[in-house]
Amino acid sequence: NIPDFDNLPEVKGMPKGCAWGVFDKDGKKDVYGTLNLITPDVVKAAYSELKDGVSVSLNWPIGAIKTPGFGRKGLVHKVMSFVDSPLACHGYDDEVEFNTQCSSQWDSLCHFHHQPSASGYNGVQTSVEELKQEYGTEDHDQKLPTLNHWHKRGGLVARGVFIDFKAYADEEGISFNPFTDDKITVEDIEKIAKKQGVEFKTGDVIIIRSGFTEGLTGISGEKQGELMGSHRVCGVTGNEATAKWFWNQHFAAVAGDMIAFEHIPPINPETGKEDSVGNLVLHQYFLALFGMSIGELWDLKALSETCKKLGRYSFLLTSAPLNVPGSIGSPPNALALF
Ligand code: UVW
């Protein structure tokens, strides 16, 4: 019984469409947001998607982008031989270091705030110090909506629904360039869902393919830099009407192969003009106001091929982010099971 966008209770000082408090229980501030929509019944129903015994990984390699955007650190991977270690035998360890947003990722509800109020989901006013403290706490008492808390609820197991925009655009001869601010609209999503025979259900995770990661695969770091350098990239239309539609479907989370899920640059709702990346529209609604995590840069080519082959576009989705206490972003470790 989740209120629709227009009926969400007013939150003082916040815009319409703020879901703070909606999922609070027993006087405790919620940290899971729309993952609360994944009830045991939703999970049991999602298991009925498992019919063919086929599994598809949705994870792009960490390090697939040689120089990630927004000044983020790319992958550093070190391999160490045991021969030179105290073990002095034949064998290896490795160490990786990377920004958790440099490839396929979940954005936690701490990742992006409502900009004017600087508040995160459920009114948290997070500081770097608090996030570091969360990292250090022994009992991980769910103060901040970070990704490690997903482990307390058994990770994410839900029904995934795929919207293969790229296949649709290719088939219909629609001109779409992921490396411009071309937009995927709600109308497109509804048309594709109809064509693919997909109906949305409460607690679904919707996954949208634009062709973005595929355009960056198998090319040099220099070429990747050229394609992304202008900070003008495709995505779902970033405006209030789109946010409202996503909330009203009662999705548990959203994901895609786009770098920000929504297009960049965002359009300022008041002026109608292009705005800075810091004012991303759907990031503010989804993460800060709704509590709906965003998946980005997922690898969706194999998923597209499998859905086409099996003739179905819904599946059992599992995802277990890294269990790093205080984690703001994480590789999703996501699998689609048919
Ligand atoms: C930003 O929020 C700037 O990045 P991302 O799109 O990776 O979430």
PDB file of N, CA, C and O in Angstrom, residues 139-199:
ATOM      1  N   ASP A 139      28.779  -2.955  14.808  1.00  0.00           N
ATOM      2  CA  ASP A 139      27.474  -3.602  14.610  1.00  0.00           C
ATOM      3  C   ASP A 139      26.774  -3.105  13.344  1.00  0.00           C
ATOM      4  O   ASP A 139      25.702  -3.574  13.012  1.00  0.00           O
ATOM      5  N   HIS A 140      27.369  -2.172  12.628  1.00  0.00           N
ATOM      6  CA  HIS A 140      26.798  -1.617  11.394  1.00  0.00           C
ATOM      7  C   HIS A 140      25.311  -1.333  11.606  1.00  0.00           C
ATOM      8  O   HIS A 140      24.447  -1.930  10.989  1.00  0.00           O
ATOM      9  N   ASP A 141      25.059  -0.465  12.548  1.00  0.00           N
ATOM     10  CA  ASP A 141      23.704  -0.269  13.033  1.00  0.00           C
ATOM     11  C   ASP A 141      22.794   0.502  12.081  1.00  0.00           C
ATOM     12  O   ASP A 141      21.900   1.237  12.504  1.00  0.00           O
ATOM     13  N   GLN A 142      22.970   0.358  10.822  1.00  0.00           N
ATOM     14  CA  GLN A 142      22.018   0.864   9.832  1.00  0.00           C
ATOM     15  C   GLN A 142      21.686   2.336   9.979  1.00  0.00           C
ATOM     16  O   GLN A 142      20.563   2.749   9.762  1.00  0.00           O
ATOM     17  N   LYS A 143      22.672   3.149  10.365  1.00  0.00           N
ATOM     18  CA  LYS A 143      22.370   4.568  10.505  1.00  0.00           C
ATOM     19  C   LYS A 143      22.248   5.224   9.131  1.00  0.00           C
ATOM     20  O   LYS A 143      21.356   6.017   8.884  1.00  0.00           O
ATOM     21  N   LEU A 144      23.159   4.881   8.247  1.00  0.00           N
ATOM     22  CA  LEU A 144      23.168   5.490   6.915  1.00  0.00           C
ATOM     23  C   LEU A 144      22.787   4.431   5.881  1.00  0.00           C
ATOM     24  O   LEU A 144      23.124   3.255   6.036  1.00  0.00           O
ATOM     25  N   PRO A 145      22.096   4.859   4.815  1.00  0.00           N
ATOM     26  CA  PRO A 145      21.636   3.862   3.834  1.00  0.00           C
ATOM     27  C   PRO A 145      22.730   3.423   2.867  1.00  0.00           C
ATOM     28  O   PRO A 145      22.657   3.646   1.664  1.00  0.00           O
ATOM     29  N   THR A 146      23.764   2.795   3.401  1.00  0.00           N
ATOM     30  CA  THR A 146      24.875   2.331   2.561  1.00  0.00           C
ATOM     31  C   THR A 146      24.591   0.907   2.057  1.00  0.00           C
ATOM     32  O   THR A 146      23.702   0.229   2.547  1.00  0.00           O
ATOM     33  N   LEU A 147      25.409   0.475   1.084  1.00  0.00           N
ATOM     34  CA  LEU A 147      25.080  -0.771   0.370  1.00  0.00           C
ATOM     35  C   LEU A 147      25.328  -2.046   1.160  1.00  0.00           C
ATOM     36  O   LEU A 147      24.693  -3.066   0.901  1.00  0.00           O
ATOM     37  N   ASN A 148      26.254  -1.994   2.127  1.00  0.00           N
ATOM     38  CA  ASN A 148      26.544  -3.213   2.893  1.00  0.00           C
ATOM     39  C   ASN A 148      25.304  -3.713   3.630  1.00  0.00           C
ATOM     40  O   ASN A 148      25.159  -4.900   3.889  1.00  0.00           O
ATOM     41  N   HIS A 149      24.361  -2.786   3.937  1.00  0.00           N
ATOM     42  CA  HIS A 149      23.149  -3.207   4.650  1.00  0.00           C
ATOM     43  C   HIS A 149      22.322  -4.189   3.833  1.00  0.00           C
ATOM     44  O   HIS A 149      21.526  -4.932   4.398  1.00  0.00           O
ATOM     45  N   TRP A 150      22.497  -4.200   2.512  1.00  0.00           N
ATOM     46  CA  TRP A 150      21.744  -5.147   1.680  1.00  0.00           C
ATOM     47  C   TRP A 150      22.019  -6.585   2.127  1.00  0.00           C
ATOM     48  O   TRP A 150      21.182  -7.454   1.986  1.00  0.00           O
ATOM     49  N   HIS A 151      23.217  -6.810   2.689  1.00  0.00           N
ATOM     50  CA  HIS A 151      23.557  -8.170   3.128  1.00  0.00           C
ATOM     51  C   HIS A 151      22.692  -8.616   4.292  1.00  0.00           C
ATOM     52  O   HIS A 151      22.429  -9.798   4.452  1.00  0.00           O
ATOM     53  N   LYS A 152      22.242  -7.649   5.093  1.00  0.00           N
ATOM     54  CA  LYS A 152      21.371  -7.993   6.228  1.00  0.00           C
ATOM     55  C   LYS A 152      20.037  -8.543   5.757  1.00  0.00           C
ATOM     56  O   LYS A 152      19.351  -9.231   6.499  1.00  0.00           O
ATOM     57  N   ARG A 153      19.640  -8.153   4.543  1.00  0.00           N
ATOM     58  CA  ARG A 153      18.358  -8.644   4.029  1.00  0.00           C
ATOM     59  C   ARG A 153      18.562  -9.703   2.925  1.00  0.00           C
ATOM     60  O   ARG A 153      17.681  -9.946   2.119  1.00  0.00           O
ATOM     61  N   GLY A 154      19.757 -10.286   2.903  1.00  0.00           N
ATOM     62  CA  GLY A 154      20.006 -11.385   1.956  1.00  0.00           C
ATOM     63  C   GLY A 154      20.319 -10.919   0.552  1.00  0.00           C
ATOM     64  O   GLY A 154      20.090 -11.663  -0.417  1.00  0.00           O
ATOM     65  N   GLY A 155      20.842  -9.709   0.401  1.00  0.00           N
ATOM     66  CA  GLY A 155      21.155  -9.187  -0.935  1.00  0.00           C
ATOM     67  C   GLY A 155      19.878  -8.823  -1.676  1.00  0.00           C
ATOM     68  O   GLY A 155      18.825  -8.626  -1.073  1.00  0.00           O
ATOM     69  N   LEU A 156      19.989  -8.757  -2.981  1.00  0.00           N
ATOM     70  CA  LEU A 156      18.808  -8.433  -3.795  1.00  0.00           C
ATOM     71  C   LEU A 156      18.422  -9.664  -4.614  1.00  0.00           C
ATOM     72  O   LEU A 156      19.229 -10.168  -5.398  1.00  0.00           O
ATOM     73  N   VAL A 157      17.222 -10.149  -4.401  1.00  0.00           N
ATOM     74  CA  VAL A 157      16.667 -11.240  -5.211  1.00  0.00           C
ATOM     75  C   VAL A 157      15.277 -10.771  -5.609  1.00  0.00           C
ATOM     76  O   VAL A 157      14.426 -10.525  -4.744  1.00  0.00           O
ATOM     77  N   ALA A 158      15.065 -10.592  -6.906  1.00  0.00           N
ATOM     78  CA  ALA A 158      13.803  -9.998  -7.362  1.00  0.00           C
ATOM     79  C   ALA A 158      13.532 -10.425  -8.802  1.00  0.00           C
ATOM     80  O   ALA A 158      14.328 -11.149  -9.409  1.00  0.00           O
ATOM     81  N   ARG A 159      12.428  -9.977  -9.327  1.00  0.00           N
ATOM     82  CA  ARG A 159      12.153 -10.193 -10.749  1.00  0.00           C
ATOM     83  C   ARG A 159      12.794  -9.038 -11.518  1.00  0.00           C
ATOM     84  O   ARG A 159      12.599  -7.864 -11.167  1.00  0.00           O
ATOM     85  N   GLY A 160      13.600  -9.392 -12.526  1.00  0.00           N
ATOM     86  CA  GLY A 160      14.165  -8.363 -13.383  1.00  0.00           C
ATOM     87  C   GLY A 160      13.305  -8.250 -14.637  1.00  0.00           C
ATOM     88  O   GLY A 160      12.827  -9.269 -15.155  1.00  0.00           O
ATOM     89  N   VAL A 161      13.093  -7.021 -15.097  1.00  0.00           N
ATOM     90  CA  VAL A 161      12.385  -6.827 -16.370  1.00  0.00           C
ATOM     91  C   VAL A 161      13.279  -5.985 -17.277  1.00  0.00           C
ATOM     92  O   VAL A 161      13.819  -4.978 -16.854  1.00  0.00           O
ATOM     93  N   PHE A 162      13.440  -6.455 -18.500  1.00  0.00           N
ATOM     94  CA  PHE A 162      14.414  -5.855 -19.413  1.00  0.00           C
ATOM     95  C   PHE A 162      13.703  -5.034 -20.483  1.00  0.00           C
ATOM     96  O   PHE A 162      12.769  -5.524 -21.125  1.00  0.00           O
ATOM     97  N   ILE A 163      14.163  -3.819 -20.676  1.00  0.00           N
ATOM     98  CA  ILE A 163      13.666  -2.983 -21.768  1.00  0.00           C
ATOM     99  C   ILE A 163      14.830  -2.801 -22.734  1.00  0.00           C
ATOM    100  O   ILE A 163      15.775  -2.054 -22.458  1.00  0.00           O
ATOM    101  N   ASP A 164      14.759  -3.509 -23.867  1.00  0.00           N
ATOM    102  CA  ASP A 164      15.875  -3.498 -24.821  1.00  0.00           C
ATOM    103  C   ASP A 164      15.674  -2.362 -25.819  1.00  0.00           C
ATOM    104  O   ASP A 164      15.315  -2.572 -26.984  1.00  0.00           O
ATOM    105  N   PHE A 165      15.960  -1.136 -25.329  1.00  0.00           N
ATOM    106  CA  PHE A 165      15.781   0.045 -26.185  1.00  0.00           C
ATOM    107  C   PHE A 165      16.674  -0.044 -27.427  1.00  0.00           C
ATOM    108  O   PHE A 165      16.241   0.288 -28.527  1.00  0.00           O
ATOM    109  N   LYS A 166      17.919  -0.514 -27.254  1.00  0.00           N
ATOM    110  CA  LYS A 166      18.842  -0.542 -28.403  1.00  0.00           C
ATOM    111  C   LYS A 166      18.298  -1.435 -29.522  1.00  0.00           C
ATOM    112  O   LYS A 166      18.290  -1.038 -30.690  1.00  0.00           O
ATOM    113  N   ALA A 167      17.816  -2.634 -29.136  1.00  0.00           N
ATOM    114  CA  ALA A 167      17.287  -3.547 -30.159  1.00  0.00           C
ATOM    115  C   ALA A 167      16.089  -2.899 -30.851  1.00  0.00           C
ATOM    116  O   ALA A 167      15.939  -2.970 -32.081  1.00  0.00           O
ATOM    117  N   TYR A 168      15.248  -2.252 -30.069  1.00  0.00           N
ATOM    118  CA  TYR A 168      14.045  -1.599 -30.597  1.00  0.00           C
ATOM    119  C   TYR A 168      14.427  -0.472 -31.575  1.00  0.00           C
ATOM    120  O   TYR A 168      13.910  -0.390 -32.690  1.00  0.00           O
ATOM    121  N   ALA A 169      15.399   0.363 -31.142  1.00  0.00           N
ATOM    122  CA  ALA A 169      15.815   1.484 -31.990  1.00  0.00           C
ATOM    123  C   ALA A 169      16.429   0.957 -33.294  1.00  0.00           C
ATOM    124  O   ALA A 169      16.155   1.490 -34.375  1.00  0.00           O
ATOM    125  N   ASP A 170      17.241  -0.108 -33.195  1.00  0.00           N
ATOM    126  CA  ASP A 170      17.868  -0.685 -34.399  1.00  0.00           C
ATOM    127  C   ASP A 170      16.789  -1.222 -35.349  1.00  0.00           C
ATOM    128  O   ASP A 170      16.820  -0.967 -36.551  1.00  0.00           O
ATOM    129  N   GLU A 171      15.836  -1.967 -34.770  1.00  0.00           N
ATOM    130  CA  GLU A 171      14.776  -2.570 -35.617  1.00  0.00           C
ATOM    131  C   GLU A 171      13.897  -1.513 -36.275  1.00  0.00           C
ATOM    132  O   GLU A 171      13.507  -1.642 -37.419  1.00  0.00           O
ATOM    133  N   GLU A 172      13.575  -0.460 -35.511  1.00  0.00           N
ATOM    134  CA  GLU A 172      12.634   0.556 -36.027  1.00  0.00           C
ATOM    135  C   GLU A 172      13.338   1.658 -36.827  1.00  0.00           C
ATOM    136  O   GLU A 172      12.695   2.607 -37.265  1.00  0.00           O
ATOM    137  N   GLY A 173      14.667   1.573 -36.925  1.00  0.00           N
ATOM    138  CA  GLY A 173      15.418   2.615 -37.656  1.00  0.00           C
ATOM    139  C   GLY A 173      15.382   3.961 -36.951  1.00  0.00           C
ATOM    140  O   GLY A 173      15.431   5.018 -37.592  1.00  0.00           O
ATOM    141  N   ILE A 174      15.307   3.927 -35.604  1.00  0.00           N
ATOM    142  CA  ILE A 174      15.301   5.193 -34.839  1.00  0.00           C
ATOM    143  C   ILE A 174      16.742   5.634 -34.634  1.00  0.00           C
ATOM    144  O   ILE A 174      17.589   4.850 -34.184  1.00  0.00           O
ATOM    145  N   SER A 175      17.031   6.885 -34.976  1.00  0.00           N
ATOM    146  CA  SER A 175      18.403   7.356 -34.829  1.00  0.00           C
ATOM    147  C   SER A 175      18.660   7.677 -33.355  1.00  0.00           C
ATOM    148  O   SER A 175      17.902   8.425 -32.724  1.00  0.00           O
ATOM    149  N   PHE A 176      19.698   7.055 -32.790  1.00  0.00           N
ATOM    150  CA  PHE A 176      19.997   7.229 -31.366  1.00  0.00           C
ATOM    151  C   PHE A 176      21.489   7.058 -31.183  1.00  0.00           C
ATOM    152  O   PHE A 176      22.056   6.035 -31.561  1.00  0.00           O
ATOM    153  N   ASN A 177      22.144   8.071 -30.611  1.00  0.00           N
ATOM    154  CA  ASN A 177      23.588   7.997 -30.383  1.00  0.00           C
ATOM    155  C   ASN A 177      23.850   8.097 -28.875  1.00  0.00           C
ATOM    156  O   ASN A 177      23.592   9.142 -28.278  1.00  0.00           O
ATOM    157  N   PRO A 178      24.354   7.004 -28.265  1.00  0.00           N
ATOM    158  CA  PRO A 178      24.576   7.031 -26.812  1.00  0.00           C
ATOM    159  C   PRO A 178      25.543   8.127 -26.370  1.00  0.00           C
ATOM    160  O   PRO A 178      25.535   8.526 -25.207  1.00  0.00           O
ATOM    161  N   PHE A 179      26.386   8.599 -27.295  1.00  0.00           N
ATOM    162  CA  PHE A 179      27.390   9.591 -26.916  1.00  0.00           C
ATOM    163  C   PHE A 179      26.962  11.008 -27.309  1.00  0.00           C
ATOM    164  O   PHE A 179      27.764  11.854 -27.716  1.00  0.00           O
ATOM    165  N   THR A 180      25.648  11.214 -27.199  1.00  0.00           N
ATOM    166  CA  THR A 180      25.042  12.544 -27.266  1.00  0.00           C
ATOM    167  C   THR A 180      24.002  12.526 -26.159  1.00  0.00           C
ATOM    168  O   THR A 180      23.811  11.504 -25.506  1.00  0.00           O
ATOM    169  N   ASP A 181      23.303  13.632 -25.961  1.00  0.00           N
ATOM    170  CA  ASP A 181      22.281  13.644 -24.905  1.00  0.00           C
ATOM    171  C   ASP A 181      20.937  13.114 -25.423  1.00  0.00           C
ATOM    172  O   ASP A 181      19.878  13.571 -24.980  1.00  0.00           O
ATOM    173  N   ASP A 182      20.968  12.123 -26.325  1.00  0.00           N
ATOM    174  CA  ASP A 182      19.726  11.494 -26.795  1.00  0.00           C
ATOM    175  C   ASP A 182      18.991  10.880 -25.603  1.00  0.00           C
ATOM    176  O   ASP A 182      19.624  10.353 -24.689  1.00  0.00           O
ATOM    177  N   LYS A 183      17.660  10.944 -25.685  1.00  0.00           N
ATOM    178  CA  LYS A 183      16.866  10.559 -24.509  1.00  0.00           C
ATOM    179  C   LYS A 183      15.984   9.341 -24.753  1.00  0.00           C
ATOM    180  O   LYS A 183      15.460   9.151 -25.843  1.00  0.00           O
ATOM    181  N   ILE A 184      15.820   8.537 -23.712  1.00  0.00           N
ATOM    182  CA  ILE A 184      14.873   7.418 -23.718  1.00  0.00           C
ATOM    183  C   ILE A 184      13.677   7.885 -22.883  1.00  0.00           C
ATOM    184  O   ILE A 184      13.840   8.227 -21.706  1.00  0.00           O
ATOM    185  N   THR A 185      12.510   7.932 -23.511  1.00  0.00           N
ATOM    186  CA  THR A 185      11.343   8.503 -22.827  1.00  0.00           C
ATOM    187  C   THR A 185      10.470   7.401 -22.208  1.00  0.00           C
ATOM    188  O   THR A 185      10.591   6.229 -22.564  1.00  0.00           O
ATOM    189  N   VAL A 186       9.570   7.816 -21.340  1.00  0.00           N
ATOM    190  CA  VAL A 186       8.598   6.890 -20.748  1.00  0.00           C
ATOM    191  C   VAL A 186       7.752   6.262 -21.863  1.00  0.00           C
ATOM    192  O   VAL A 186       7.435   5.070 -21.833  1.00  0.00           O
ATOM    193  N   GLU A 187       7.434   7.066 -22.862  1.00  0.00           N
ATOM    194  CA  GLU A 187       6.657   6.562 -24.002  1.00  0.00           C
ATOM    195  C   GLU A 187       7.419   5.417 -24.700  1.00  0.00           C
ATOM    196  O   GLU A 187       6.833   4.381 -25.030  1.00  0.00           O
ATOM    197  N   ASP A 188       8.733   5.610 -24.894  1.00  0.00           N
ATOM    198  CA  ASP A 188       9.564   4.545 -25.490  1.00  0.00           C
ATOM    199  C   ASP A 188       9.482   3.291 -24.625  1.00  0.00           C
ATOM    200  O   ASP A 188       9.297   2.180 -25.137  1.00  0.00           O
ATOM    201  N   ILE A 189       9.655   3.461 -23.315  1.00  0.00           N
ATOM    202  CA  ILE A 189       9.682   2.302 -22.403  1.00  0.00           C
ATOM    203  C   ILE A 189       8.348   1.556 -22.483  1.00  0.00           C
ATOM    204  O   ILE A 189       8.320   0.320 -22.569  1.00  0.00           O
ATOM    205  N   GLU A 190       7.255   2.300 -22.477  1.00  0.00           N
ATOM    206  CA  GLU A 190       5.930   1.644 -22.514  1.00  0.00           C
ATOM    207  C   GLU A 190       5.721   0.910 -23.843  1.00  0.00           C
ATOM    208  O   GLU A 190       5.191  -0.196 -23.877  1.00  0.00           O
ATOM    209  N   LYS A 191       6.168   1.544 -24.939  1.00  0.00           N
ATOM    210  CA  LYS A 191       6.025   0.908 -26.269  1.00  0.00           C
ATOM    211  C   LYS A 191       6.824  -0.387 -26.331  1.00  0.00           C
ATOM    212  O   LYS A 191       6.360  -1.415 -26.824  1.00  0.00           O
ATOM    213  N   ILE A 192       8.065  -0.328 -25.825  1.00  0.00           N
ATOM    214  CA  ILE A 192       8.954  -1.505 -25.875  1.00  0.00           C
ATOM    215  C   ILE A 192       8.398  -2.617 -24.987  1.00  0.00           C
ATOM    216  O   ILE A 192       8.388  -3.791 -25.372  1.00  0.00           O
ATOM    217  N   ALA A 193       7.925  -2.248 -23.794  1.00  0.00           N
ATOM    218  CA  ALA A 193       7.356  -3.251 -22.876  1.00  0.00           C
ATOM    219  C   ALA A 193       6.211  -3.979 -23.576  1.00  0.00           C
ATOM    220  O   ALA A 193       6.106  -5.208 -23.520  1.00  0.00           O
ATOM    221  N   LYS A 194       5.381  -3.230 -24.266  1.00  0.00           N
ATOM    222  CA  LYS A 194       4.236  -3.811 -24.960  1.00  0.00           C
ATOM    223  C   LYS A 194       4.722  -4.758 -26.065  1.00  0.00           C
ATOM    224  O   LYS A 194       4.260  -5.895 -26.181  1.00  0.00           O
ATOM    225  N   LYS A 195       5.684  -4.271 -26.832  1.00  0.00           N
ATOM    226  CA  LYS A 195       6.212  -5.073 -27.944  1.00  0.00           C
ATOM    227  C   LYS A 195       6.852  -6.366 -27.428  1.00  0.00           C
ATOM    228  O   LYS A 195       6.710  -7.429 -28.020  1.00  0.00           O
ATOM    229  N   GLN A 196       7.557  -6.276 -26.306  1.00  0.00           N
ATOM    230  CA  GLN A 196       8.244  -7.446 -25.745  1.00  0.00           C
ATOM    231  C   GLN A 196       7.321  -8.327 -24.893  1.00  0.00           C
ATOM    232  O   GLN A 196       7.740  -9.366 -24.387  1.00  0.00           O
ATOM    233  N   GLY A 197       6.098  -7.872 -24.681  1.00  0.00           N
ATOM    234  CA  GLY A 197       5.141  -8.638 -23.874  1.00  0.00           C
ATOM    235  C   GLY A 197       5.453  -8.615 -22.388  1.00  0.00           C
ATOM    236  O   GLY A 197       5.214  -9.585 -21.669  1.00  0.00           O
ATOM    237  N   VAL A 198       6.006  -7.486 -21.914  1.00  0.00           N
ATOM    238  CA  VAL A 198       6.373  -7.360 -20.494  1.00  0.00           C
ATOM    239  C   VAL A 198       5.350  -6.505 -19.750  1.00  0.00           C
ATOM    240  O   VAL A 198       4.971  -5.441 -20.216  1.00  0.00           O
ATOM    241  N   GLU A 199       4.915  -7.010 -18.593  1.00  0.00           N
ATOM    242  CA  GLU A 199       4.081  -6.187 -17.702  1.00  0.00           C
ATOM    243  C   GLU A 199       4.841  -5.951 -16.416  1.00  0.00           C
ATOM    244  O   GLU A 199       5.463  -6.874 -15.902  1.00  0.00           O
TER     245      GLU A 199
END
